[in-house]
Coordinates of C-alpha atoms in Angstrom, one line a residue:
Chain J
M1 CA 107.4 103.3 144.0
T2 CA 111.2 103.7 145.3
D3 CA 113.7 102.2 143.2
L4 CA 117.0 100.8 144.3
T5 CA 118.8 100.2 140.9
H6 CA 118.0 103.7 139.8
P7 CA 121.1 105.9 137.9
A8 CA 120.4 108.6 140.5
V9 CA 121.4 106.1 143.4
W10 CA 124.5 104.5 142.2
F11 CA 125.7 107.2 140.0
Y12 CA 124.7 110.9 140.6
I13 CA 124.4 110.7 144.3
P14 CA 128.0 109.3 144.6
C15 CA 129.4 111.5 142.3
A16 CA 127.8 114.3 143.4
I17 CA 129.0 113.4 147.2
T18 CA 132.5 112.7 146.1
W19 CA 132.8 116.1 144.6
I20 CA 131.2 118.3 147.1
C21 CA 134.0 116.3 149.6
F22 CA 136.6 117.2 147.6
V23 CA 135.6 120.4 147.0
I24 CA 135.7 120.7 150.8
S25 CA 138.3 118.8 151.6
V26 CA 141.4 120.2 149.6
G27 CA 142.3 123.9 149.8
S28 CA 143.5 126.1 153.2
P29 CA 142.3 124.6 156.4
D30 CA 140.8 127.8 158.1
R31 CA 138.2 128.5 155.3
F32 CA 135.4 126.1 154.4
I33 CA 135.3 126.2 150.7
D34 CA 138.5 127.2 149.2
Y35 CA 137.6 129.7 146.6
D36 CA 141.4 130.7 145.8
W37 CA 142.0 127.3 144.9
L38 CA 139.3 126.8 143.1
W39 CA 139.6 129.9 140.9
L40 CA 143.4 128.4 140.2
L41 CA 141.7 125.2 139.2
F42 CA 140.1 127.2 136.2
R43 CA 142.5 129.8 135.8
N44 CA 145.2 126.8 134.5
M45 CA 142.4 125.2 132.3
S46 CA 143.2 126.2 129.1
P47 CA 140.8 128.4 126.8
Y48 CA 141.6 126.0 123.9
F49 CA 140.0 123.3 126.0
W50 CA 136.6 125.6 126.5
S51 CA 136.6 126.6 122.6
A52 CA 137.2 123.1 121.3
M53 CA 134.7 122.1 123.7
G54 CA 132.1 124.6 122.4
V55 CA 133.1 123.3 118.6
A56 CA 131.9 120.1 119.8
L57 CA 128.8 120.7 121.2
A58 CA 127.7 122.9 118.7
V59 CA 127.5 120.1 116.2
G60 CA 127.4 116.7 118.4
M61 CA 124.3 118.2 120.2
S62 CA 122.6 119.0 116.8
I63 CA 123.4 116.2 115.3
L64 CA 122.0 113.9 118.2
G65 CA 118.9 116.2 117.9
A66 CA 118.5 115.8 114.3
A67 CA 119.0 112.0 114.7
W68 CA 116.3 112.1 117.2
G69 CA 113.7 113.7 115.1
I70 CA 114.2 111.8 112.1
F71 CA 113.7 108.4 113.9
I72 CA 110.6 109.6 115.7
T73 CA 109.4 110.8 112.5
G74 CA 110.9 108.2 109.9
S75 CA 109.5 104.8 112.5
S76 CA 105.7 106.7 112.2
L77 CA 105.7 107.4 108.8
V78 CA 106.9 104.1 107.7
G79 CA 104.3 102.4 109.4
A80 CA 101.5 104.4 108.0
A81 CA 103.3 104.5 104.7
I82 CA 102.0 100.7 104.3
R83 CA 98.7 101.3 104.3
V84 CA 98.5 105.2 102.6
P85 CA 101.5 105.0 100.3
R86 CA 100.7 108.1 98.9
I87 CA 102.1 109.8 102.3
T88 CA 105.9 109.3 101.8
S89 CA 106.8 112.1 99.5
K90 CA 104.8 114.9 101.1
N91 CA 105.9 114.0 104.5
L92 CA 109.6 113.7 103.9
I93 CA 109.7 117.7 104.3
S94 CA 109.3 116.9 108.4
V95 CA 112.7 114.8 108.0
I96 CA 114.1 117.9 105.8
F97 CA 113.2 120.4 108.4
C98 CA 115.4 118.1 111.0
E99 CA 118.1 117.9 108.8
A100 CA 117.9 121.5 108.5
V101 CA 118.7 121.3 112.3
A102 CA 122.2 119.5 112.0
I103 CA 123.0 121.6 109.0
Y104 CA 122.9 124.4 111.5
G105 CA 125.4 122.5 113.8
V106 CA 127.7 122.1 111.2
I107 CA 127.8 125.8 110.3
V108 CA 127.8 126.9 113.6
A109 CA 130.8 124.6 114.2
I110 CA 132.5 125.7 111.4
I111 CA 132.1 129.5 112.0
L112 CA 133.4 129.1 115.6
Q113 CA 135.9 126.7 114.5
T114 CA 137.5 130.1 112.2
K115 CA 137.4 132.2 115.4
I116 CA 139.9 130.3 117.1
E117 CA 143.9 131.5 117.1
M118 CA 146.9 130.6 118.2
V119 CA 147.5 133.0 121.2
E120 CA 151.0 132.2 123.8
P121 CA 150.3 132.1 127.5
L122 CA 151.3 134.9 129.6
K123 CA 155.0 135.4 130.6
D124 CA 156.4 132.4 133.0
S125 CA 152.9 131.4 133.4
V126 CA 150.6 129.0 131.9
T127 CA 147.6 130.9 132.3
Y128 CA 146.4 132.9 129.6
S129 CA 145.6 136.9 129.2
K130 CA 142.5 137.7 129.9
W131 CA 141.1 138.3 126.2
A132 CA 142.2 134.8 125.7
M133 CA 140.1 133.4 128.5
A134 CA 137.1 135.0 127.4
S135 CA 137.4 134.4 124.0
G136 CA 137.4 130.6 125.2
Y137 CA 134.2 131.1 127.4
A138 CA 132.9 132.6 124.7
I139 CA 133.2 130.3 122.4
F140 CA 132.0 127.7 124.7
G141 CA 129.1 129.1 125.2
S142 CA 127.9 129.8 121.7
G143 CA 128.5 125.9 121.1
V144 CA 126.2 125.4 124.1
T145 CA 124.0 127.7 123.2
C146 CA 123.4 126.5 119.8
G147 CA 123.8 122.9 120.6
F148 CA 121.2 122.5 122.8
A149 CA 118.4 124.6 121.0
N150 CA 119.3 122.7 117.8
L151 CA 119.1 119.3 120.6
V152 CA 115.1 120.4 121.3
C153 CA 114.4 121.8 118.2
G154 CA 115.2 118.5 116.3
M155 CA 113.0 116.4 118.7
C156 CA 110.3 118.8 118.8
V157 CA 109.9 118.9 115.2
G158 CA 110.4 115.3 114.9
I159 CA 107.1 114.6 117.2
V160 CA 105.1 116.7 115.4
G161 CA 106.6 115.3 112.2
S162 CA 105.0 111.7 113.4
S163 CA 101.5 113.3 114.4
C164 CA 101.5 115.0 111.0
A165 CA 102.2 112.2 109.0
L166 CA 99.7 109.7 111.4
S167 CA 97.1 112.7 110.5
D168 CA 98.2 112.7 106.9
A169 CA 97.5 109.1 106.3
Q170 CA 93.8 109.8 107.5
N171 CA 92.7 112.8 106.4
S172 CA 95.1 114.5 103.2
S173 CA 93.4 118.3 104.3
L174 CA 95.7 118.2 107.6
F175 CA 98.9 118.0 106.8
V176 CA 99.1 121.8 105.8
K177 CA 98.1 122.7 109.0
I178 CA 100.7 120.7 111.1
L179 CA 103.4 121.6 108.7
V180 CA 102.7 125.4 110.3
V181 CA 103.5 124.2 113.5
E182 CA 106.4 122.1 112.1
I183 CA 107.9 125.6 110.8
F184 CA 107.7 127.3 114.3
G185 CA 109.1 124.9 115.7
S186 CA 112.3 124.7 113.2
A187 CA 112.5 128.6 114.1
L188 CA 114.1 127.6 117.4
G189 CA 117.0 126.2 116.0
L190 CA 117.7 129.6 114.1
F191 CA 117.5 131.2 117.2
G192 CA 120.0 129.1 118.8
V193 CA 122.3 130.0 116.0
I194 CA 122.0 133.6 115.7
I195 CA 122.2 134.1 119.4
G196 CA 125.7 131.3 118.9
I197 CA 127.0 133.5 115.9
I198 CA 126.5 137.0 117.9
M199 CA 128.1 135.7 120.8
S200 CA 131.1 134.7 119.2
G201 CA 131.2 137.5 117.0
G202 CA 132.8 139.6 119.2
V203 CA 135.8 137.1 120.3
K204 CA 139.5 138.7 120.0
W205 CA 142.3 136.5 121.5
S206 CA 144.9 139.3 122.4
E207 CA 144.9 143.1 122.8
D208 CA 146.0 143.9 119.7
A209 CA 143.9 141.6 117.3
Chain W
M1 CA 107.4 110.9 133.2
Y2 CA 104.7 112.2 131.6
G3 CA 105.2 113.9 128.2
L4 CA 108.9 112.5 128.0
E5 CA 107.9 109.1 126.8
M6 CA 106.9 111.1 123.1
M7 CA 110.9 111.2 123.4
T8 CA 111.4 107.9 123.5
F9 CA 108.0 106.1 122.5
N10 CA 109.1 105.8 118.7
I11 CA 112.3 104.1 119.5
K12 CA 110.6 100.4 120.1
D13 CA 106.8 100.7 119.3
G14 CA 106.4 103.7 116.6
F15 CA 106.2 101.4 113.6
L16 CA 103.6 99.0 115.2
E17 CA 101.8 102.2 116.3
A18 CA 101.4 103.5 112.8
I19 CA 100.1 100.1 111.4
V20 CA 97.5 99.8 114.1
R21 CA 96.3 103.5 113.1
G22 CA 96.2 102.6 109.8
H23 CA 93.8 99.6 110.2
R24 CA 91.6 101.7 112.5
S25 CA 91.1 103.8 109.7
G26 CA 89.9 101.1 108.0
L27 CA 87.0 99.8 110.4
L28 CA 83.4 100.1 108.9
T29 CA 81.6 103.7 109.2
V30 CA 78.0 104.7 108.8
G31 CA 78.2 104.5 105.5
D32 CA 79.3 101.0 105.0
Y33 CA 76.9 100.0 107.9
N34 CA 73.9 101.4 105.7
N35 CA 75.1 99.3 102.5
L36 CA 75.2 96.4 104.8
S37 CA 71.6 97.1 105.9
Q38 CA 70.5 97.5 102.3
C39 CA 71.3 93.9 101.6
E40 CA 69.0 90.9 100.6
T41 CA 70.5 88.3 101.3
L42 CA 74.2 86.7 102.3
E43 CA 75.8 87.0 98.6
D44 CA 75.0 90.7 98.6
I45 CA 76.9 91.2 102.7
K46 CA 79.4 89.0 101.0
M47 CA 80.2 91.4 98.0
N48 CA 79.7 94.8 100.1
L49 CA 82.5 93.1 102.2
T50 CA 84.4 92.4 99.8
S51 CA 85.2 96.3 99.0
T52 CA 86.1 96.9 102.4
D53 CA 89.2 96.4 104.5
Y54 CA 87.6 92.9 104.8
G55 CA 88.2 92.0 101.0
A56 CA 91.1 89.4 100.9
Y57 CA 89.4 87.2 103.2
I58 CA 85.9 87.4 101.9
A59 CA 86.4 87.0 98.3
N60 CA 87.1 83.5 97.5
E61 CA 84.3 82.2 99.9
A62 CA 82.4 79.5 97.9
S63 CA 78.5 79.8 97.8
P64 CA 76.4 79.3 99.7
I65 CA 77.5 81.5 102.7
Y66 CA 76.2 81.3 106.4
T67 CA 77.0 83.8 109.1
A68 CA 79.2 81.4 110.4
N69 CA 81.3 81.4 107.6
I70 CA 81.5 85.3 107.3
V71 CA 82.2 85.6 111.1
E72 CA 84.9 83.2 111.0
K73 CA 86.6 85.1 108.1
C74 CA 86.1 88.0 110.1
T75 CA 87.8 86.8 113.1
Q76 CA 90.2 85.3 110.7
K77 CA 91.7 89.3 110.1
L78 CA 91.4 90.5 113.1
V79 CA 93.8 87.9 114.4
N80 CA 96.3 87.7 111.3
D81 CA 96.4 91.6 112.5
W82 CA 97.0 90.9 115.3
N83 CA 99.4 88.4 115.2
Y84 CA 101.3 90.6 112.8
M85 CA 101.8 93.0 115.3
R86 CA 102.3 90.9 118.1
S87 CA 105.4 89.3 116.1
Q88 CA 106.9 92.6 115.5
A89 CA 106.3 93.8 119.3
D90 CA 109.2 94.5 121.1
E91 CA 109.0 94.2 125.2
N92 CA 106.4 95.8 127.2
L93 CA 104.2 96.1 124.1
A94 CA 104.7 92.0 123.7
T95 CA 103.7 91.6 127.4
F96 CA 100.9 94.3 127.2
M97 CA 99.6 92.6 123.9
D98 CA 99.8 89.1 125.0
Y99 CA 97.7 90.7 128.4
C100 CA 95.0 91.5 126.1
T101 CA 94.8 88.1 125.4
Y102 CA 94.1 86.8 128.3
G103 CA 90.5 87.4 128.3
H104 CA 89.8 85.3 125.6
M105 CA 91.9 82.2 127.3
I106 CA 90.0 82.2 130.0
D107 CA 86.4 82.3 127.9
N108 CA 88.0 79.5 126.1
V109 CA 89.3 77.6 129.1
V110 CA 85.1 77.6 130.1
L111 CA 84.0 76.8 127.0
I112 CA 85.9 73.5 126.7
V113 CA 85.4 72.7 130.5
T114 CA 81.6 73.6 130.4
G115 CA 81.3 71.6 126.8
T116 CA 83.3 68.7 128.3
L117 CA 80.4 69.0 131.1
H118 CA 77.6 68.7 128.8
E119 CA 79.7 65.6 126.9
R120 CA 80.3 67.7 123.6
D121 CA 83.2 66.3 121.2
V122 CA 86.2 68.6 122.1
Q123 CA 87.2 68.6 118.1
E124 CA 84.1 70.9 117.9
L125 CA 84.5 72.5 121.0
L126 CA 88.1 73.7 119.6
D127 CA 86.2 74.7 116.6
K128 CA 84.1 77.0 118.8
C129 CA 87.2 78.9 121.2
H130 CA 88.8 82.3 120.0
P131 CA 91.4 82.1 118.3
L132 CA 93.3 85.2 120.2
G133 CA 93.0 83.0 123.3
M134 CA 94.5 80.0 122.0
F135 CA 97.6 78.2 123.9
D136 CA 99.1 74.4 123.3
S137 CA 97.7 72.2 125.7
I138 CA 94.2 73.5 125.5
A139 CA 92.6 70.3 124.4
T140 CA 94.1 68.6 127.6
L141 CA 91.4 70.5 129.7
A142 CA 88.6 67.7 128.8
V143 CA 90.8 65.6 130.5
A144 CA 90.1 66.8 133.7
Q145 CA 87.9 65.9 136.3
N146 CA 87.8 68.2 138.9
M147 CA 89.1 72.0 139.4
R148 CA 92.8 70.5 140.9
E149 CA 93.2 68.6 138.2
L150 CA 92.2 71.3 135.7
Y151 CA 95.0 73.4 137.5
R152 CA 97.7 70.7 137.8
L153 CA 97.5 69.4 134.2
V154 CA 96.8 72.0 132.4
L155 CA 96.5 75.5 133.4
V156 CA 99.5 75.7 135.9
D157 CA 102.2 76.0 132.5
T158 CA 99.9 78.8 131.2
P159 CA 99.9 82.3 132.1
L160 CA 96.5 81.8 133.8
A161 CA 98.4 79.9 136.7
P162 CA 98.9 83.3 138.9
Y163 CA 95.2 84.0 138.8
F164 CA 94.1 80.6 140.5
S165 CA 94.0 81.0 144.4
E166 CA 93.8 77.9 146.5
N167 CA 90.6 78.4 147.6
L168 CA 89.5 77.8 144.2
T169 CA 90.8 74.7 143.9
H170 CA 89.1 72.6 146.1
E171 CA 85.7 73.1 144.5
D172 CA 83.9 70.6 141.3
L173 CA 83.4 71.3 138.2
D174 CA 79.4 71.6 138.4
E175 CA 78.0 74.6 136.4
M176 CA 77.8 77.0 138.9
N177 CA 81.3 76.8 140.1
I178 CA 82.4 76.9 136.3
E179 CA 81.0 80.7 136.3
I180 CA 82.4 81.3 139.7
M181 CA 85.5 80.0 138.3
R182 CA 85.3 81.9 135.3
N183 CA 84.6 85.7 137.0
T184 CA 87.4 84.4 139.6
L185 CA 90.0 84.4 137.0
Y186 CA 88.6 87.5 135.2
K187 CA 89.0 89.4 138.0
A188 CA 92.2 88.4 139.0
Y189 CA 93.6 88.7 135.6
L190 CA 92.0 92.8 135.3
D191 CA 93.5 93.3 138.7
D192 CA 96.6 92.3 137.3
F193 CA 96.3 93.9 133.9
A194 CA 95.7 97.1 135.7
A195 CA 99.0 96.3 138.0
F196 CA 100.7 95.8 135.1
C197 CA 99.5 99.2 133.3
Q198 CA 100.5 101.4 136.3
T199 CA 103.8 100.1 135.7
L200 CA 104.0 101.3 132.8
G201 CA 103.3 105.1 133.9
G202 CA 102.5 108.0 131.6
T203 CA 99.9 108.5 128.9
T204 CA 99.3 104.3 129.1
A205 CA 98.3 103.8 132.3
E206 CA 96.0 106.7 132.3
I207 CA 94.3 105.6 129.3
M208 CA 94.2 102.0 130.1
G209 CA 93.1 102.4 133.7
D210 CA 90.2 104.6 132.7
M211 CA 89.4 101.6 130.2
L212 CA 89.7 99.1 132.2
A213 CA 87.7 101.0 135.5
F214 CA 85.0 100.5 132.9
E215 CA 85.8 97.1 131.7
T216 CA 85.9 96.0 135.6
D217 CA 82.6 98.1 136.7
R218 CA 80.8 96.7 133.6
R219 CA 81.4 93.1 134.8
A220 CA 80.6 94.0 138.3
L221 CA 77.1 95.2 136.9
N222 CA 76.5 92.1 135.3
I223 CA 77.5 89.9 137.8
T224 CA 75.2 91.7 139.5
L225 CA 72.5 91.6 137.5
N226 CA 73.0 87.8 136.8
S227 CA 73.0 86.8 139.8
I228 CA 69.7 88.3 141.5
G229 CA 67.7 85.2 142.4
T230 CA 70.2 83.0 142.3
E231 CA 72.4 80.7 145.5
L232 CA 75.1 83.2 144.8
T233 CA 75.7 84.7 148.5
R234 CA 76.5 88.3 149.0
E235 CA 80.0 87.8 150.4
D236 CA 80.6 85.4 147.9
R237 CA 79.2 87.8 145.2
K238 CA 81.2 90.7 146.9
K239 CA 84.5 88.4 146.0
L240 CA 83.9 88.4 142.6
Y241 CA 84.1 92.5 142.2
S242 CA 87.8 93.4 141.4
N243 CA 90.0 96.0 143.4
F244 CA 89.8 98.7 141.6
G245 CA 87.8 100.9 139.3
L246 CA 85.3 103.7 139.7
L247 CA 82.7 101.4 142.1
Y248 CA 85.6 100.3 144.2
P249 CA 85.0 100.1 147.3
H250 CA 81.6 101.7 148.1
G251 CA 79.9 101.1 144.8
H252 CA 81.0 97.2 145.3
N253 CA 79.6 97.1 148.7
E254 CA 75.9 98.7 147.5
L255 CA 76.4 96.4 144.7
A256 CA 76.3 93.4 147.0
I257 CA 73.4 94.1 149.1
A258 CA 71.2 94.9 145.9
E259 CA 68.6 92.2 145.0
D260 CA 66.3 94.2 142.1
F261 CA 67.3 96.0 138.9
D262 CA 66.1 99.6 141.3
Q263 CA 68.6 99.0 143.5
I264 CA 71.3 98.3 141.3
R265 CA 70.3 101.6 139.5
S266 CA 70.4 103.1 142.4
A267 CA 74.1 102.3 143.2
M268 CA 75.3 102.9 139.9
E269 CA 74.2 106.4 139.6
K270 CA 76.1 107.3 142.6
V271 CA 78.8 107.3 139.9
P272 CA 78.5 110.3 137.5
A273 CA 80.2 108.5 134.7
Y274 CA 77.8 106.1 134.7
S275 CA 74.5 107.8 135.7
G276 CA 74.5 109.1 131.8
I277 CA 73.7 105.6 131.0
F278 CA 71.4 104.8 133.4
S279 CA 69.3 108.2 132.5
K280 CA 68.7 106.8 129.0
L281 CA 66.9 103.7 129.9
G282 CA 63.5 103.9 131.3
Y283 CA 62.5 102.6 134.5
G284 CA 62.0 99.0 134.9
E285 CA 63.8 98.5 131.6
S286 CA 67.1 96.6 131.5
Q287 CA 67.2 94.9 127.9
M288 CA 68.8 98.2 126.2
L289 CA 71.4 98.0 128.8
D290 CA 73.9 95.8 127.1
K291 CA 73.7 97.9 124.0
L292 CA 74.3 101.3 126.2
L293 CA 77.2 99.5 127.5
Y294 CA 78.8 98.8 123.9
E295 CA 78.0 102.3 123.0
E296 CA 80.1 103.5 125.9
E297 CA 83.1 101.3 125.8
V298 CA 83.1 102.3 121.6
K299 CA 83.1 105.6 122.6
K300 CA 85.8 105.4 124.8
C301 CA 88.1 103.2 122.6
V302 CA 87.4 105.6 119.7
D303 CA 88.6 108.5 122.2
C304 CA 91.6 106.8 122.9
Y305 CA 93.1 107.3 119.6
E306 CA 93.2 111.1 120.1
Q307 CA 96.4 110.7 122.2
Q308 CA 99.8 109.4 120.6
F309 CA 102.3 107.1 122.2
H310 CA 100.3 104.9 124.2
Y311 CA 99.4 101.0 124.3
G312 CA 95.7 101.5 124.6
V313 CA 95.6 101.9 120.8
F314 CA 96.0 98.5 120.6
Y315 CA 93.6 97.4 122.7
S316 CA 91.0 99.6 121.4
Y317 CA 92.0 98.1 118.5
M318 CA 90.8 94.8 119.3
K319 CA 87.8 95.8 121.1
L320 CA 86.9 98.0 118.0
R321 CA 87.4 94.7 115.6
E322 CA 85.2 92.4 118.1
Q323 CA 82.6 95.1 117.9
E324 CA 82.8 95.4 113.9
I325 CA 82.3 91.4 114.2
R326 CA 79.6 91.4 116.4
N327 CA 77.5 94.2 114.1
I328 CA 78.3 92.2 110.9
M329 CA 76.8 88.7 112.7
W330 CA 73.7 91.1 113.6
I331 CA 73.4 92.2 110.2
S332 CA 74.0 89.1 108.6
E333 CA 71.6 87.2 110.9
C334 CA 68.8 89.9 110.5
V335 CA 69.4 89.6 106.7
A336 CA 69.2 85.8 106.9
Q337 CA 66.1 85.9 108.8
D338 CA 64.5 88.1 106.9
Q339 CA 63.9 90.6 110.1
K340 CA 65.5 94.0 108.5
G341 CA 63.6 96.0 110.7
R342 CA 65.7 95.2 113.9
I343 CA 69.0 95.7 112.1
S344 CA 69.6 99.4 113.4
D345 CA 68.3 97.7 116.9
G346 CA 71.6 96.0 117.5
I347 CA 74.7 98.1 115.8
V348 CA 76.8 100.1 117.6
Y349 CA 77.9 102.5 115.2
I350 CA 81.7 103.5 115.7
F351 CA 82.2 106.2 113.5

């Protein structure tokens, strides 16, 4: 059934069409898409923008994932605990796993933030040296990796935690078995953290650093 | 989209789903039914029920206790649980839970209209109505003289209004037409409910689609069985079958022309899902059919609890509780009439 009020029709498609027209229309008249001009756009964006975005995404998306997981688990846990109060203490472990995801995000954000150094742009221009650009992109990529990995990890642990609470309410021997699934799920966030730290490990902002 | 609803279902309905699963764990098991079957009197049944989920409702009943009292208290528990969940339900779930109760509303309307036809007292009829299907102006049904008045005075303000069509409102109220009215309303209600579930999409659409398809096929079967040998024509019979389900449309064509049980059986056996039921019946038998259909319904309801994050659990809870109340009623009647040997014939075990 076509739904003409769907956001795709009124937001995404107009945005995409506008962006495409913009990209095609600006720039040189003898080329369809002016890549030199587009590179100018990127070249003039400060690496500090990218690195700040990386830090923001690292902590922001991780906390989004953790919050998502906690509410998914929490609502089922509260409802099931009305009838079976004994499940509350054990099932807080699911909530703790989700919380750990938020802590990963904070740790990575702090580490990334300490890697940002102050360098001057190149002489007589507003662009930065190649090391600075590379560092900016590395920190951005690191932040995105960690953020998205923790986002999905938090949701995964939350959904499994909800099922764990409901199963524990019916049959208490199931709790430990489903907890194993949750442990595997929370390893996903850890992967993102590790890759993020490795990616940002080699940043140097100037030649003699 | 299928699967992504896991991420957003708990925002509005996580708490209530957990509550209904808690209620489900309190349904009577085989052990409980065995204890109830051992009872000698209704007092023993009351004592056994006090140790189950029904405890708070039945413990303070004064002696002497009758079957009707037990059933009333058990139904009261279902109603209280349902209202507790319904009053906290957010949108979509609230509409869904209302849809679940429209079947009872239709039954109540038909009960009052039939009772009025037989000159019964309105208060007495109101007591017999199912509490989940009550609406405000239900007592006014006794005043209506024909179907048009019924619609215009009372039903136009209820949720049943869209199920009345033009050709229904020109009839007078007599036995045959009331039954046709009931079945036509039920057909429109099931079609509407199924369409609503499809708009909900995802797991709910799939599970409820399956359960409603069984419900509508069961009604088609019962309509056919009950109208063999009556003056209901084939076209009229066909109009009472729903527009979905496993039998739609070819099975309906065959059922419409069936004149005896064997033709019905051959029409139903063409659907693989139902051939299992009919293979358990010997040739020429139709008494066991009701019990087998109840068993099939209970099996579907229990299976729907295997999946999380859908609304089918609420519908199943209502069906399973009602089956349990039917079981308790059967056991109480057998005990009261001293026919304990027949208890196991009539119970449909849930777990």
